[in-house]
mmCIF file of C-alpha atoms in Angstrom:
data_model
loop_
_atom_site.group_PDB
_atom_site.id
_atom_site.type_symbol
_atom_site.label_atom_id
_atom_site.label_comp_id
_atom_site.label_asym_id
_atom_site.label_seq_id
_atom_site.Cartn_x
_atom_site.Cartn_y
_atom_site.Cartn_z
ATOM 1 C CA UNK A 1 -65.168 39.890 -5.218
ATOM 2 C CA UNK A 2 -65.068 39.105 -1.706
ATOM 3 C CA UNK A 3 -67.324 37.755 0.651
ATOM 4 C CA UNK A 4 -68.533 38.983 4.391
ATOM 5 C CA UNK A 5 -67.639 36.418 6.412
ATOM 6 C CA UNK A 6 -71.080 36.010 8.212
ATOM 7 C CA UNK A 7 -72.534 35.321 4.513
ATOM 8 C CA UNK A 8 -73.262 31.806 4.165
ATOM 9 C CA UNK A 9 -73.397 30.004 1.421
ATOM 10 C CA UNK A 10 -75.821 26.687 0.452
ATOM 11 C CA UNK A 11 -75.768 23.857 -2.339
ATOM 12 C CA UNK A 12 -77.948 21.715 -3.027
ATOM 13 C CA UNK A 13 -77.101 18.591 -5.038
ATOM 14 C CA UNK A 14 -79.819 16.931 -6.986
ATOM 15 C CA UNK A 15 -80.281 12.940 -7.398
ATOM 16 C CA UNK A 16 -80.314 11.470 -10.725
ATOM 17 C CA UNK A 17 -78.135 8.016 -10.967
ATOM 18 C CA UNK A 18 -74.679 8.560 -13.076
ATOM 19 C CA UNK A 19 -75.829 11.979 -13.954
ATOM 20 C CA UNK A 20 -74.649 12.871 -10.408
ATOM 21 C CA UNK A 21 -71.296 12.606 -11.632
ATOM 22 C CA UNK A 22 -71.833 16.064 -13.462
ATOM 23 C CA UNK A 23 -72.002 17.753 -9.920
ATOM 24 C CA UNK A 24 -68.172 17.352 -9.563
ATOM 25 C CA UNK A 25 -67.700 19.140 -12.365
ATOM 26 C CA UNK A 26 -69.848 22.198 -11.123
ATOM 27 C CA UNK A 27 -68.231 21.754 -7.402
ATOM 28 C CA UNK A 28 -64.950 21.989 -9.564
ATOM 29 C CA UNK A 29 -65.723 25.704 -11.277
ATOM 30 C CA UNK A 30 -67.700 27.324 -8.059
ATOM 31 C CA UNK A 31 -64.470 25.918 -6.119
ATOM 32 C CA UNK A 32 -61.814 27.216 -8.515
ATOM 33 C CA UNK A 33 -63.534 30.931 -8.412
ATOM 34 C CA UNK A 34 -63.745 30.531 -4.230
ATOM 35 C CA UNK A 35 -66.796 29.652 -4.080
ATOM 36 C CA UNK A 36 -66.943 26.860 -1.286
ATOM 37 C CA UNK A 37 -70.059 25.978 0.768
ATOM 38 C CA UNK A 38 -70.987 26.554 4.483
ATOM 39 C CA UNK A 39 -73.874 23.947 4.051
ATOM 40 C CA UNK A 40 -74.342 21.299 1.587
ATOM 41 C CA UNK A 41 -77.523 19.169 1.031
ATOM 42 C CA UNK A 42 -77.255 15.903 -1.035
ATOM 43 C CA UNK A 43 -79.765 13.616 -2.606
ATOM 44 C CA UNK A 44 -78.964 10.302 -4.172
ATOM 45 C CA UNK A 45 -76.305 10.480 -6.818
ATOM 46 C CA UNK A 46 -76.327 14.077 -4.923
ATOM 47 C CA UNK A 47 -75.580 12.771 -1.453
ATOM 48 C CA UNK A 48 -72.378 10.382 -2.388
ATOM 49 C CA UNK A 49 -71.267 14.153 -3.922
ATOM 50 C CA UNK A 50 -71.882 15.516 -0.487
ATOM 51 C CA UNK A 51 -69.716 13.529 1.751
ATOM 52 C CA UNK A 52 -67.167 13.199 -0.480
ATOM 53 C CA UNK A 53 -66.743 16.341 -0.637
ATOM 54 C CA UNK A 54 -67.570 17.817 2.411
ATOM 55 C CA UNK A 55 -64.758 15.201 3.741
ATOM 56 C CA UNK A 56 -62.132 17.061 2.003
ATOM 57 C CA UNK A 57 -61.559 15.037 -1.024
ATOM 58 C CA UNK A 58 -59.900 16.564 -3.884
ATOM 59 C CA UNK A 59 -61.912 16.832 -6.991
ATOM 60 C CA UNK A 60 -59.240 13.978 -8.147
ATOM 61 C CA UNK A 61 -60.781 11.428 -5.357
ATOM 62 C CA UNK A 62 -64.109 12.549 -6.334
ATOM 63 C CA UNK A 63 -63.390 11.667 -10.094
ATOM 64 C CA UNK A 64 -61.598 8.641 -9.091
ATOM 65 C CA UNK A 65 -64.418 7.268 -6.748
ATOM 66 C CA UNK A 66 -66.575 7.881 -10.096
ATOM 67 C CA UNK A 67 -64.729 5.949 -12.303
ATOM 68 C CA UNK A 68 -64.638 3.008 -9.376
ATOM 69 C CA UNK A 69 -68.974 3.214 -9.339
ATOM 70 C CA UNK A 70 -69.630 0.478 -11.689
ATOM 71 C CA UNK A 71 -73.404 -0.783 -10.942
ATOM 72 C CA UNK A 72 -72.097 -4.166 -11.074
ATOM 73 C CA UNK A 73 -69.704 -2.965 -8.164
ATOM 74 C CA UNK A 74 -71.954 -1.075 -5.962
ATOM 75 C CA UNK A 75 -74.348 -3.778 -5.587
ATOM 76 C CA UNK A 76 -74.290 -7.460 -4.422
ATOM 77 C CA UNK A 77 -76.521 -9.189 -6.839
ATOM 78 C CA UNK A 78 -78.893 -11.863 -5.027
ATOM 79 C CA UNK A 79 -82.491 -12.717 -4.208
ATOM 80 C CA UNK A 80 -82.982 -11.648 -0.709
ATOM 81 C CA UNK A 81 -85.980 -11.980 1.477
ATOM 82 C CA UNK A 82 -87.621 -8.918 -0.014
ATOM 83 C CA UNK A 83 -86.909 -9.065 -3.469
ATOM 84 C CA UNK A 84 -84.187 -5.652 -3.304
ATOM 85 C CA UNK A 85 -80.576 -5.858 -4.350
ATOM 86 C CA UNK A 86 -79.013 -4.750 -0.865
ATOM 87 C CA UNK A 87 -76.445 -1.725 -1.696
ATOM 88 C CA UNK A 88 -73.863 -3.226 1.135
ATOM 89 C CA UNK A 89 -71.052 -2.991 -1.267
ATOM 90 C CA UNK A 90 -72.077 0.902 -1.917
ATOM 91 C CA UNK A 91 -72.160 1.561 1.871
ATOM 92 C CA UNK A 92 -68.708 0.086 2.264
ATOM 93 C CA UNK A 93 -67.056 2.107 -0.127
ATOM 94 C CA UNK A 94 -68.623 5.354 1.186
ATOM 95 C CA UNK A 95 -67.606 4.178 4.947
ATOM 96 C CA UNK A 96 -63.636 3.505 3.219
ATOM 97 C CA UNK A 97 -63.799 7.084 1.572
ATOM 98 C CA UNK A 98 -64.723 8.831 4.274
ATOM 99 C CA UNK A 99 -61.907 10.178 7.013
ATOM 100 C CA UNK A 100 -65.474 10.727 9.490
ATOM 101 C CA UNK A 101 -68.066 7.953 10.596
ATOM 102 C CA UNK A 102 -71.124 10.632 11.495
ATOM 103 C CA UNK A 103 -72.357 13.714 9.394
ATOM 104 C CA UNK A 104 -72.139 16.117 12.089
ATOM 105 C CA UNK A 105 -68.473 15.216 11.889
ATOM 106 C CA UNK A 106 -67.734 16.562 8.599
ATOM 107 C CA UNK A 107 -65.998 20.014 8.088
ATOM 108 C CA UNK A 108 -69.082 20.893 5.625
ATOM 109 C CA UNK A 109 -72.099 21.163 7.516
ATOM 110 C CA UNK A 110 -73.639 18.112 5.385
ATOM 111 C CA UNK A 111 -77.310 16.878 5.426
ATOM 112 C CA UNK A 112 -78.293 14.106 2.943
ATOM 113 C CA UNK A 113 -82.211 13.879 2.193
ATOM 114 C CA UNK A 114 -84.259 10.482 2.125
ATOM 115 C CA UNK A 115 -87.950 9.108 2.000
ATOM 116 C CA UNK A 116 -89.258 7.530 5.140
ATOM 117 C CA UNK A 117 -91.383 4.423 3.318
ATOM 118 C CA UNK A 118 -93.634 4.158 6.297
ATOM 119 C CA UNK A 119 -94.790 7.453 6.326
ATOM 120 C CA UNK A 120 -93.930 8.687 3.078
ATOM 121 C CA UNK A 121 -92.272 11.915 3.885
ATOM 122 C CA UNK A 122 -89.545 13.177 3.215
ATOM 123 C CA UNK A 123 -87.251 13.790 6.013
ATOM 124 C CA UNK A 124 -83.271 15.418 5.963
ATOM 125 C CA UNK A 125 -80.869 13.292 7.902
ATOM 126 C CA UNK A 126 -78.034 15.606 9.579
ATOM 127 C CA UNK A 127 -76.784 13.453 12.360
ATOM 128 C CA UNK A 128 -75.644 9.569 12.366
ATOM 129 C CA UNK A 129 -73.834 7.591 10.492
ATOM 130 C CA UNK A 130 -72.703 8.964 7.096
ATOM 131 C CA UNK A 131 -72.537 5.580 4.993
ATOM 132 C CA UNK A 132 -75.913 4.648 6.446
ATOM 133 C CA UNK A 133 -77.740 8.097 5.124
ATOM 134 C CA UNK A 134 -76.031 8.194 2.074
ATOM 135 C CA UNK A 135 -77.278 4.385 1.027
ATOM 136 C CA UNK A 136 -80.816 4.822 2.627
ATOM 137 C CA UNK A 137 -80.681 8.040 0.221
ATOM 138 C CA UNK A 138 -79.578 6.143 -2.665
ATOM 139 C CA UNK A 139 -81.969 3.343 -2.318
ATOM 140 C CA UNK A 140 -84.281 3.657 -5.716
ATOM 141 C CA UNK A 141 -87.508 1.680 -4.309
ATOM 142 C CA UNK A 142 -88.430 -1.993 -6.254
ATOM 143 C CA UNK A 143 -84.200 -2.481 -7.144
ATOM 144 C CA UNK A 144 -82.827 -1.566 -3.860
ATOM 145 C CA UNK A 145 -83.348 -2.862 -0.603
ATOM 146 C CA UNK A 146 -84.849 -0.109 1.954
ATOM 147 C CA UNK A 147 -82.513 1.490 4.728
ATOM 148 C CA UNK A 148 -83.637 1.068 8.229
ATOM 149 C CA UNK A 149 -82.288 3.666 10.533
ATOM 150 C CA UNK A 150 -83.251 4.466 13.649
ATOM 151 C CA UNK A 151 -86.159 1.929 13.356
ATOM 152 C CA UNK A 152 -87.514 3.434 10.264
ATOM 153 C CA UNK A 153 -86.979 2.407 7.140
ATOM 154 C CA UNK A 154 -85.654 4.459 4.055
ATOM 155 C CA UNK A 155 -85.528 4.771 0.328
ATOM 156 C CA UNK A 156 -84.221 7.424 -2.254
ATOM 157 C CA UNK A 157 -84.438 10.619 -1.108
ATOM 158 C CA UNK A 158 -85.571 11.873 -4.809
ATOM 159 C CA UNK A 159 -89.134 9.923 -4.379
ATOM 160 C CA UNK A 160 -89.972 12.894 -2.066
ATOM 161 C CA UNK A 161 -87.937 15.775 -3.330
ATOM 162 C CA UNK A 162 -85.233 15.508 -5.385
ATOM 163 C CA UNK A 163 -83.375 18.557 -4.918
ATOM 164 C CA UNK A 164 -83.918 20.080 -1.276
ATOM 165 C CA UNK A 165 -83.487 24.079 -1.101
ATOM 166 C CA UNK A 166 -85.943 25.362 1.783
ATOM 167 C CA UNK A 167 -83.682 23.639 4.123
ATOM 168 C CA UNK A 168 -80.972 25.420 2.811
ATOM 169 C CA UNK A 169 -83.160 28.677 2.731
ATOM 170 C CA UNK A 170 -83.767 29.028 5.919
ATOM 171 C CA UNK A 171 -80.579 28.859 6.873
ATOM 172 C CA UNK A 172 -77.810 30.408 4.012
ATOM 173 C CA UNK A 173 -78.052 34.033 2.630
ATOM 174 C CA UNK A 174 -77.541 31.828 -0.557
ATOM 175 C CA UNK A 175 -78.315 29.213 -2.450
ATOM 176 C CA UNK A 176 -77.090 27.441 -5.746
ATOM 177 C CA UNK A 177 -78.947 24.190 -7.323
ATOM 178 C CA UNK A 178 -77.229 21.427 -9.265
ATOM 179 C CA UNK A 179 -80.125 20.110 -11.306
ATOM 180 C CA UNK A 180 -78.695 16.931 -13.062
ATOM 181 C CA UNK A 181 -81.881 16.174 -14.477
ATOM 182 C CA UNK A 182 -82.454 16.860 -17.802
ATOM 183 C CA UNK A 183 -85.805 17.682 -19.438
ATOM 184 C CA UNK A 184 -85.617 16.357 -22.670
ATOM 185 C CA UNK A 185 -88.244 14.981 -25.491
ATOM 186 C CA UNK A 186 -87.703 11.310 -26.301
ATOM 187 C CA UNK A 187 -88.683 9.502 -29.181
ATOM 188 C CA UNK A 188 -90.949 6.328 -29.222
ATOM 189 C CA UNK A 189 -88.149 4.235 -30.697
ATOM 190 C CA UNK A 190 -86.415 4.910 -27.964
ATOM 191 C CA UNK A 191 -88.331 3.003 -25.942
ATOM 192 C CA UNK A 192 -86.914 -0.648 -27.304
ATOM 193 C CA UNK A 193 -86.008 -2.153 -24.066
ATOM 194 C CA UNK A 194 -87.677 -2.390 -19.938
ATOM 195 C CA UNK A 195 -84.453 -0.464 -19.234
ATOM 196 C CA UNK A 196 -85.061 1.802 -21.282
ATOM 197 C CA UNK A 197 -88.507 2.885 -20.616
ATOM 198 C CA UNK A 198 -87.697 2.532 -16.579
ATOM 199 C CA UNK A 199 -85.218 4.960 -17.207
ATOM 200 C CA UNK A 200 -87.712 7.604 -18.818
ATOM 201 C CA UNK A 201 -89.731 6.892 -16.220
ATOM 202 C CA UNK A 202 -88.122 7.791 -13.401
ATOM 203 C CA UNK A 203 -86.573 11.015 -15.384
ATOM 204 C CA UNK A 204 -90.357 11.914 -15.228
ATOM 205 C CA UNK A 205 -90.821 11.588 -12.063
ATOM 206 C CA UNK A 206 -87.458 13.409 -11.283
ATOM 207 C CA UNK A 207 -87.805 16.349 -13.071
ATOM 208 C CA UNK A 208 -91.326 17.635 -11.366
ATOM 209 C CA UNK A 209 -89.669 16.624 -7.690
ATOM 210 C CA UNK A 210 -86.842 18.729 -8.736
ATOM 211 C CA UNK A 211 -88.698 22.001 -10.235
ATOM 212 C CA UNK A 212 -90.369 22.507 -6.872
ATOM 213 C CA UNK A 213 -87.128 23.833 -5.329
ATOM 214 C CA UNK A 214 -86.205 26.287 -8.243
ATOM 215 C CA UNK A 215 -88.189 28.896 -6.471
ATOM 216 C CA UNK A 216 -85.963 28.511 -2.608
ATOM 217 C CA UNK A 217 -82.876 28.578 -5.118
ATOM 218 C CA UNK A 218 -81.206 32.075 -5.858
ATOM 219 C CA UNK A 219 -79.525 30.081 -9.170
ATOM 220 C CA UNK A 220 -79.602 26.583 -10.413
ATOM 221 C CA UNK A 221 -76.940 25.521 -12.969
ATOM 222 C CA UNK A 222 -78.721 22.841 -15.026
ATOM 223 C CA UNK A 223 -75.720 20.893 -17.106
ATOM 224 C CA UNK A 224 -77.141 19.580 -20.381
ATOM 225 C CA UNK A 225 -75.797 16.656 -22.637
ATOM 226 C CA UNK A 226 -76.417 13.718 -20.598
ATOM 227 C CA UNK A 227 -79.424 12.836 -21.766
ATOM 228 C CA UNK A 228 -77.475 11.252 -24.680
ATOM 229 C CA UNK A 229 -76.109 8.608 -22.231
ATOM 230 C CA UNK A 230 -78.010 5.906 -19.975
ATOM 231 C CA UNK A 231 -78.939 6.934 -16.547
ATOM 232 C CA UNK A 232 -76.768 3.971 -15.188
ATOM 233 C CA UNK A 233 -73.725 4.451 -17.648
ATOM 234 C CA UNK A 234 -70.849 5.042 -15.066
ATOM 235 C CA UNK A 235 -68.359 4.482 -18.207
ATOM 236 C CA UNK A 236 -68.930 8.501 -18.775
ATOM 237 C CA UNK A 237 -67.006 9.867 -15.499
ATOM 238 C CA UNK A 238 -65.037 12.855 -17.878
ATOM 239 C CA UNK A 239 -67.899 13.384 -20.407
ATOM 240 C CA UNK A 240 -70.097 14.296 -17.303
ATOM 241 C CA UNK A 241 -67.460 15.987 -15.359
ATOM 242 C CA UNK A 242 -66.762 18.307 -18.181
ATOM 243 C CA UNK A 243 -70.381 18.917 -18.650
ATOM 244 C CA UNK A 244 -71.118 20.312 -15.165
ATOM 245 C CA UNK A 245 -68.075 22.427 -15.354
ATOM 246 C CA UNK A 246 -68.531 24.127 -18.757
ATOM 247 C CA UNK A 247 -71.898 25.148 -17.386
ATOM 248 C CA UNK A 248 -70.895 26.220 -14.634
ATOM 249 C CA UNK A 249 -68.352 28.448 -16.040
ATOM 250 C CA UNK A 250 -71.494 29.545 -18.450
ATOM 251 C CA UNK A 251 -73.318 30.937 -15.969
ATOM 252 C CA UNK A 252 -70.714 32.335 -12.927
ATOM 253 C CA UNK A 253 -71.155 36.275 -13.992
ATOM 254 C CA UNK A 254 -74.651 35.802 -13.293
ATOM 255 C CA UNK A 255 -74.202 33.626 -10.186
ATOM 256 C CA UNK A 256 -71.769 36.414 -8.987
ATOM 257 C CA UNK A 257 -73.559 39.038 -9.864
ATOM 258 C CA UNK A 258 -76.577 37.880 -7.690
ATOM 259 C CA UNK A 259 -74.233 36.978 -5.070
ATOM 260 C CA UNK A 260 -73.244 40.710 -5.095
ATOM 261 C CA UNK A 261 -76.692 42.032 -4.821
ATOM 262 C CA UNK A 262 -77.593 39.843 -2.367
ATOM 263 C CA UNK A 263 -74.811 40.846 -0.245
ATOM 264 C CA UNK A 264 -76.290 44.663 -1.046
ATOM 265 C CA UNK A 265 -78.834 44.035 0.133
ATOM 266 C CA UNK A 266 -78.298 42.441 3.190
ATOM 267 C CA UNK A 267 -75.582 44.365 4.387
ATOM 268 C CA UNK A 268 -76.448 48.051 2.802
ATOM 269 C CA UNK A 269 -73.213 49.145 1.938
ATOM 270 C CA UNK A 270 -72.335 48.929 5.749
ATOM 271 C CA UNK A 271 -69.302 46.791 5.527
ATOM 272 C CA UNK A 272 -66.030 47.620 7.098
ATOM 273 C CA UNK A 273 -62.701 45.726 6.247
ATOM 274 C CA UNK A 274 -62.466 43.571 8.937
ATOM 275 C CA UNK A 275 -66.097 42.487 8.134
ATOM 276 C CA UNK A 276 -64.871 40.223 4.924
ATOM 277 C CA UNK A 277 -62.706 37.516 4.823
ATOM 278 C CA UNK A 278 -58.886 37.555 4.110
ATOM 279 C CA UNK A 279 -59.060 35.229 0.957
ATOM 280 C CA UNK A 280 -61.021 37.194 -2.393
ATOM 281 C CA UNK A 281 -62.857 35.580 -4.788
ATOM 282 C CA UNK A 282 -61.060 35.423 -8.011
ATOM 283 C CA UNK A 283 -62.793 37.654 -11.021
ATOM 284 C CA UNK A 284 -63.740 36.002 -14.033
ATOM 285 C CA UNK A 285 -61.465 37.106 -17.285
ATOM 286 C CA UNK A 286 -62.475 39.919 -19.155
#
């Protein structure tokens, strides 16, 4: 299969703490069947993805900056002024990783999505400051400190909308979903611990602000298996990997298969040699 090279494609990475870790896996299987993105939107777990990737790391220095995300190491544990953890340590690491300092630098058209606390939208940051977006993005509201930017201030993008696809919509011929959230039934002795039950709550509250977008998506690969492990359990960096890519693999013939009609559609059987682009999409094994 090969693709016109006026056909753009979209992703659309949702949040969801160490689950986000299962989006390198299905980054891994679109990328190893030529699938890459012209546009990437990132939320969360979902944005550190983005810029990571859209700065040309290898799926190695994703996996690597994985194993490296320890909670304990991403934030500096203190009391400050308004009772949140800051996430300076976090916004370090992403400004190390990173060969760009803005988003409109990155070879990926990248746009990270966030929650203005003031007015309670939700709002896509494109421009600026990469480590800056992807912390104000990452900034779950009561344990992290709020992101000013700009003069606003910012918290997790997923309080808004967890997994952003009209932006992408309006602007790629298609459109793929990573939906890290899991919706699973959980037992009341599960419930044994504040952890715990914060944990189930905020799955809750994920997994409606994600199913919004399913309809601006033309697939979403939905890894399952995580739910097993705690939302915060970075000790899981090949378990989760490995998830996201066996699904992924799962569902390609039907990803490509859309991806074929689509470009039937759109193009009407039109298309002339020079129209596609040099490199082909590998075909899955018989």
């Amino acid at each position: 299969m090969r693709l016109p090279k006026d056909f753009k494609i979209g992703i659309t990475l949702s949040g969801g703490a160490s689950y986000g870790i299962a989006h390198i896996g299905v980054l891994k299987a679109l990328r190893e069947y030529g699938i890459e993105p012209h546009f990437i939107y990132g939320t969360s777990a979902g944005a550190i993805v983005n810029v990571l990737y859209a700065n040309g790391g290898s799926i190695r220095d994703l996996k690597q900056f994985a194993r490296e995300s320890k909670i304990s190491k991403m934030v500096r544990w203190t009391i400050p002024r308004m009772g949140f953890i800051p996430l300076d340590s976090l916004e370090k690491r992403i400004a190390d990783a990173c060969g760009y300092e803005n988003l409109e630098d990155l070879p990926i058209s990248s746009h990270i999505g966030v929650t203005n606390l003031e007015t309670g939208e939700h709002e896509t940051l494109s421009t600026g400051n990469i480590a800056k977006a992807v912390t104000a993005s990452c900034a779950i509201p009561v344990f992290f400190r709020p992101v000013e930017i700009n003069n606003n201030l910012y918290v997790d993008g997923g309080v808004s909308n967890n997994m952003p696809a009209r932006f992408l919509r309006d602007r790629c011929d298609f459109v793929i979903g990573s939906n890290v959230v899991e919706a699973v039934t959980v037992e009341r002795k599960e419930f044994s611990s504040f952890k715990k039950i914060m944990e189930r709550t905020l799955t809750i509250s994920l997994i409606t602000r994600t199913g919004i977008n399913y309809q601006d998506c033309d697939f979403v690969v939905e890894p399952t298996g995580m739910a097993a492990y705690a939302k915060f359990d970075f000790g899981k960096v090949d378990q989760m990997i490995e998830m996201g890519y066996r699904k992924t693999i799962h569902d390609l013939p039907v990803i490509l298969d859309r991806m074929r009609q689509k470009i039937a559609i759109k193009y009407n059987g039109s298309m002339k040699e020079e129209d596609f682009e040099k490199s082909s999409m590998f075909e899955l094994p018989a």
